[in-house]
PDB file of C-alpha atoms in Angstrom:
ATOM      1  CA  UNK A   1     111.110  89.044 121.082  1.00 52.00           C
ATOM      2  CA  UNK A   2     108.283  91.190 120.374  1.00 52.00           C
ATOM      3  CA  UNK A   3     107.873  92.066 116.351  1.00 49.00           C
ATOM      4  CA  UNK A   4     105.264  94.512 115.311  1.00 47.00           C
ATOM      5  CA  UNK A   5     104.696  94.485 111.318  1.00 49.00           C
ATOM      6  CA  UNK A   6     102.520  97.593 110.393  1.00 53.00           C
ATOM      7  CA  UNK A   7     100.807  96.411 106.990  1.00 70.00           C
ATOM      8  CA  UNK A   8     100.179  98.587 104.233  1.00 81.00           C
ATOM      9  CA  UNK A   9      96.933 101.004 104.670  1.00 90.00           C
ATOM     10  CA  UNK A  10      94.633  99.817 101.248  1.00 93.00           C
ATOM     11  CA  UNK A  11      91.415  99.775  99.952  1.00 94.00           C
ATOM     12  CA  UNK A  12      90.927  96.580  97.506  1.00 95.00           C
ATOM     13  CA  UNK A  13      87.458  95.786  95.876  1.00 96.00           C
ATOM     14  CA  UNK A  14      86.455  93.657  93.298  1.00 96.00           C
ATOM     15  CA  UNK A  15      83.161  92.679  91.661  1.00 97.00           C
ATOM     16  CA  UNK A  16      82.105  90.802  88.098  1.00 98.00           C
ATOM     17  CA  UNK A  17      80.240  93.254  86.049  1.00 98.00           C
ATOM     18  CA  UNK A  18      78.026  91.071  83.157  1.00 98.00           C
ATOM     19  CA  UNK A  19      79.535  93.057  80.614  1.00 98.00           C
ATOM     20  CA  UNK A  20      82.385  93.149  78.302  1.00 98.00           C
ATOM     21  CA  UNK A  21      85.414  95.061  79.604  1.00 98.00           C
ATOM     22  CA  UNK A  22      85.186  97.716  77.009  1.00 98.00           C
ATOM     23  CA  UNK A  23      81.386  98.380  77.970  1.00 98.00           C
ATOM     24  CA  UNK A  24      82.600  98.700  82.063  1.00 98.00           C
ATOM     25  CA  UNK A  25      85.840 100.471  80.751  1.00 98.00           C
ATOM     26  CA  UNK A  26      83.914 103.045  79.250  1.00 98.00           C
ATOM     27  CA  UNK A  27      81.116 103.736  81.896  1.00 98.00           C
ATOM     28  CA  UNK A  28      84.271 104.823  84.488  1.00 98.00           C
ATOM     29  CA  UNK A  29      86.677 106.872  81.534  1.00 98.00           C
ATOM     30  CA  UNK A  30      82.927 108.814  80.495  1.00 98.00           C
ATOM     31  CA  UNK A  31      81.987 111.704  82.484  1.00 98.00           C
ATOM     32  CA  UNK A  32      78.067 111.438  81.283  1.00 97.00           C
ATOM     33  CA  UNK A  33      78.138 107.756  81.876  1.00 97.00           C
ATOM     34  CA  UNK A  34      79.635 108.500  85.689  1.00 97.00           C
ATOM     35  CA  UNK A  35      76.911 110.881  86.137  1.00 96.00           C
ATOM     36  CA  UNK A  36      74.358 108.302  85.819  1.00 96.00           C
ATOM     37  CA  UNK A  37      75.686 106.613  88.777  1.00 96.00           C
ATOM     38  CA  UNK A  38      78.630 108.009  90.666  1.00 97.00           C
ATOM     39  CA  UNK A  39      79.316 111.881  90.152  1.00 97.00           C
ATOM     40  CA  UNK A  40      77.009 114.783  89.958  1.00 96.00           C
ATOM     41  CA  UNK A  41      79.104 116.443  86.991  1.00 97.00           C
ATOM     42  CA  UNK A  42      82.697 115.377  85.548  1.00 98.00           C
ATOM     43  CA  UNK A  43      84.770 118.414  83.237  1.00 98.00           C
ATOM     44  CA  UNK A  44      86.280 115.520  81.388  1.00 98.00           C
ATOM     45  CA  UNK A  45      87.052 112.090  79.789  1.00 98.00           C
ATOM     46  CA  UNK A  46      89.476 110.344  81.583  1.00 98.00           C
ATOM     47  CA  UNK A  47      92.970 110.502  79.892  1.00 98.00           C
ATOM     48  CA  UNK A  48      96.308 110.215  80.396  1.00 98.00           C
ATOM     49  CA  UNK A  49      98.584 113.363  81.874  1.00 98.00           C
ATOM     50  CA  UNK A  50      94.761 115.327  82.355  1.00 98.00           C
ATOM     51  CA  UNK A  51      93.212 116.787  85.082  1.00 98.00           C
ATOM     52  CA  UNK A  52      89.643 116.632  85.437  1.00 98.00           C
ATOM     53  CA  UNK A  53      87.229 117.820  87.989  1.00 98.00           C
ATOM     54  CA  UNK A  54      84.704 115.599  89.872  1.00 98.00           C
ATOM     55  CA  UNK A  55      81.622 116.994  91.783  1.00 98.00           C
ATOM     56  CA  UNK A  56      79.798 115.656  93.672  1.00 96.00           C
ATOM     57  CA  UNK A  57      76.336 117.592  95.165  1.00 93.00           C
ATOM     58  CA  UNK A  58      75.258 114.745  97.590  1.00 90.00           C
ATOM     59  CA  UNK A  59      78.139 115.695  99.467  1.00 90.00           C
ATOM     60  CA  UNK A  60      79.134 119.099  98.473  1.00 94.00           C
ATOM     61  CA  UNK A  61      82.373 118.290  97.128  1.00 95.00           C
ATOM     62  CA  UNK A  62      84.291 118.984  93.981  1.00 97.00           C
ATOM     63  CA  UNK A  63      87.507 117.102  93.418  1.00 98.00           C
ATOM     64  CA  UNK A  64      90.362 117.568  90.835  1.00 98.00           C
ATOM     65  CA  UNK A  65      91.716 114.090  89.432  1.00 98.00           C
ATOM     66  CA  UNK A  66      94.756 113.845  88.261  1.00 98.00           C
ATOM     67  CA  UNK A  67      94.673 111.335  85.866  1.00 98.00           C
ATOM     68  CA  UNK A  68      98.654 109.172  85.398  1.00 98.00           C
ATOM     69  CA  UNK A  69      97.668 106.569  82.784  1.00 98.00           C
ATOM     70  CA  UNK A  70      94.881 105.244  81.162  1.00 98.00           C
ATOM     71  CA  UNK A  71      95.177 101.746  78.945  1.00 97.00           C
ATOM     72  CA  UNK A  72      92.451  99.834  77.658  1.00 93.00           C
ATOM     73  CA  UNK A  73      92.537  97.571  80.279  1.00 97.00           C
ATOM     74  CA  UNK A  74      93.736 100.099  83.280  1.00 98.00           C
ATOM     75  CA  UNK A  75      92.902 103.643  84.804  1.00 98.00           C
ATOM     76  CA  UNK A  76      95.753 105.253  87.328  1.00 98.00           C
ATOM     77  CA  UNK A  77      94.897 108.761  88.801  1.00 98.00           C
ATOM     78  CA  UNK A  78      95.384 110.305  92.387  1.00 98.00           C
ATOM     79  CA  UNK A  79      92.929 112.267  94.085  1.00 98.00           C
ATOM     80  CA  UNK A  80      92.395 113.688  97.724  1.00 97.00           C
ATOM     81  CA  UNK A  81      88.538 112.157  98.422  1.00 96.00           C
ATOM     82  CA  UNK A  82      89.124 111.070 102.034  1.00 94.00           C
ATOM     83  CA  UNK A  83      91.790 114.271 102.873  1.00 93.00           C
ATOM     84  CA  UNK A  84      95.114 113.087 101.649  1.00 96.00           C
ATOM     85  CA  UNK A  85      96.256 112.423  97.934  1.00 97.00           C
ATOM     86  CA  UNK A  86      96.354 108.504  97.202  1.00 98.00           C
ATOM     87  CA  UNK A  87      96.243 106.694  94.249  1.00 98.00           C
ATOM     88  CA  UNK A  88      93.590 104.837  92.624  1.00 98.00           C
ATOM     89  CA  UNK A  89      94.160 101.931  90.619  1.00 98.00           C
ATOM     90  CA  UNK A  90      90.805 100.550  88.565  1.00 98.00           C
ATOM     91  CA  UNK A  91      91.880  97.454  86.574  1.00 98.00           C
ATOM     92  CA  UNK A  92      89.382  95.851  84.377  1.00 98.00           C
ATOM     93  CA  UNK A  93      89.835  91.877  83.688  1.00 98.00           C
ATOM     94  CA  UNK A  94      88.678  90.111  80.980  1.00 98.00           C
ATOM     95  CA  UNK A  95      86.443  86.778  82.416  1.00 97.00           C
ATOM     96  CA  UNK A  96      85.186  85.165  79.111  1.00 97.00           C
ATOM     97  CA  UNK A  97      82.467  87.392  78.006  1.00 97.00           C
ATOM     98  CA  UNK A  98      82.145  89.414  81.462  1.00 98.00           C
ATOM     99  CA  UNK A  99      84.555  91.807  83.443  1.00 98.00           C
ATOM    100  CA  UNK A 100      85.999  91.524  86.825  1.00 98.00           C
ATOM    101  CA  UNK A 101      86.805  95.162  88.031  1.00 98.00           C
ATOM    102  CA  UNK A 102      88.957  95.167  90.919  1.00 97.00           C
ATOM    103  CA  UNK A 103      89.825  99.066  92.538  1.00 97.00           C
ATOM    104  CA  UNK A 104      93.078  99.470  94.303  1.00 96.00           C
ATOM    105  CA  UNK A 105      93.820 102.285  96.730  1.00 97.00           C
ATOM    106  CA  UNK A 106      96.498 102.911  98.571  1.00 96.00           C
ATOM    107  CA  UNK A 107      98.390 106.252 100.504  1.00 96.00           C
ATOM    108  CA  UNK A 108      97.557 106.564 103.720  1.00 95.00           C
ATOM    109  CA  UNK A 109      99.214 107.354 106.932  1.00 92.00           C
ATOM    110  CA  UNK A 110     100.087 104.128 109.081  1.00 90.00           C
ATOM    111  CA  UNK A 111      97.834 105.502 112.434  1.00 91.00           C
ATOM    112  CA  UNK A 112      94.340 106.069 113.442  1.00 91.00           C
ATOM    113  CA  UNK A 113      93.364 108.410 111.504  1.00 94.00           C
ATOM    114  CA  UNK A 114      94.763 106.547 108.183  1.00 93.00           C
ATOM    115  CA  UNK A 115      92.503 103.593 109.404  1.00 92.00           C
ATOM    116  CA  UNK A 116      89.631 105.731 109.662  1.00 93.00           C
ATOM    117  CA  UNK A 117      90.320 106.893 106.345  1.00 94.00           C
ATOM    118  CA  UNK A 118      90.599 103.288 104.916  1.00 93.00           C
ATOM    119  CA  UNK A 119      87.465 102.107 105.825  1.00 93.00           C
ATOM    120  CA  UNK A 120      85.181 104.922 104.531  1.00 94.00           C
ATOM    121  CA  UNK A 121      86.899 104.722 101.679  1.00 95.00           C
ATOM    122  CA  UNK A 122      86.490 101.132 101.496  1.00 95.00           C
ATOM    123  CA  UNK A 123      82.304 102.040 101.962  1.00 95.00           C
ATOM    124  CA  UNK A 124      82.307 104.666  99.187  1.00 95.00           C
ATOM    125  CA  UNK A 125      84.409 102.071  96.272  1.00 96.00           C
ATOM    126  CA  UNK A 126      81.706  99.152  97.528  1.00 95.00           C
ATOM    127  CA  UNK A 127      78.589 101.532  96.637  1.00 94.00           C
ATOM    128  CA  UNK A 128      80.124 102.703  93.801  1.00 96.00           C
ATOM    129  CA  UNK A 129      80.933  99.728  91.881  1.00 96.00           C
ATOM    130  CA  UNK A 130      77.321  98.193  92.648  1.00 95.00           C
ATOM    131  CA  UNK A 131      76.304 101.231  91.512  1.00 96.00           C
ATOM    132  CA  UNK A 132      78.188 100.769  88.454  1.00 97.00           C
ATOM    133  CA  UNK A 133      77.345  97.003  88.807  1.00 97.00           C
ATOM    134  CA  UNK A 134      73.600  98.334  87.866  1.00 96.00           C
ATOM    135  CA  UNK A 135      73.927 101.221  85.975  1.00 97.00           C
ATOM    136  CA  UNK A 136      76.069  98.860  83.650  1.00 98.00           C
ATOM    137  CA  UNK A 137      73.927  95.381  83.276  1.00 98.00           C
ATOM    138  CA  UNK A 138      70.672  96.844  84.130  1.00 96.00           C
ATOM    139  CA  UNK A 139      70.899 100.747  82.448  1.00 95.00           C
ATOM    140  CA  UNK A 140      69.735 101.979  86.136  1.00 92.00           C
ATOM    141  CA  UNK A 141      70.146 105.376  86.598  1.00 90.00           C
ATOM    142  CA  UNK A 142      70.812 105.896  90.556  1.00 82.00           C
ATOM    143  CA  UNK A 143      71.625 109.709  90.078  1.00 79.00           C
ATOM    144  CA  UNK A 144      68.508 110.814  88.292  1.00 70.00           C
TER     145      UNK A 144
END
């Protein structure tokens, strides 16, 4: 007997941030604190039940976000950044004075061109929370 098991398709990074979890909870829910290290321009604050647009000129792309829940500890939207709508969980973890942020996302197709899709976007949430990683300890500005 043969027994294929196709695991889930996800995207699952993680790094400690030197920072308190409000600090690092704030520089992802702000639009002018993304654009100092992840977006070119954001329309909005991330809330609950809003949709907010995300540019992004390096690449010529603008992106609506459609935000499901936002807690003080969690952010929950979907978006279609690699081609298909998935959903993107950030979760930020108190580690005595310091914050682990771990990003969650998951939606893809089972095949190929779901794996493809999996490890750009696997790339693009590494940069960007080193990127936030800096911007947040060290105030660098990697957009400017």
């Amino acid at each position: 007997i043969i027994e294929v098991i196709l695991m889930e398709l996800n995207v699952n990074v993680e790094v400690k941030i030197l920072k308190p979890v409000k600090e690092v909870f704030e520089a992802v829910a702000d639009p002018e604190k993304m654009k100092k290290y992840f977006i070119s321009n954001g329309s909005g604050r991330l809330e609950s039940g809003k949709t907010v647009v995300w540019e992004f000129s390096d690449y010529n792309a603008i992106l609506d976000i459609k935000v499901i829940s936002v807690k003080e500890d969690e952010i929950i939207f979907l978006w279609s950044a690699s081609g298909v709508e998935t959903k993107v969980v950030f979760s930020f973890i108190k580690n005595g004075s310091d914050t682990i942020l771990k990003i969650h996302e998951d939606g893809w197709n089972k095949d190929d061109e779901g794996i493809a899709r999996v490890i750009e976007q696997s790339k693009g949430w590494a940069q960007m929370s080193i990127c936030l990683k800096g911007y947040v300890e060290f105030g660098v500005n990697l957009r400017g």
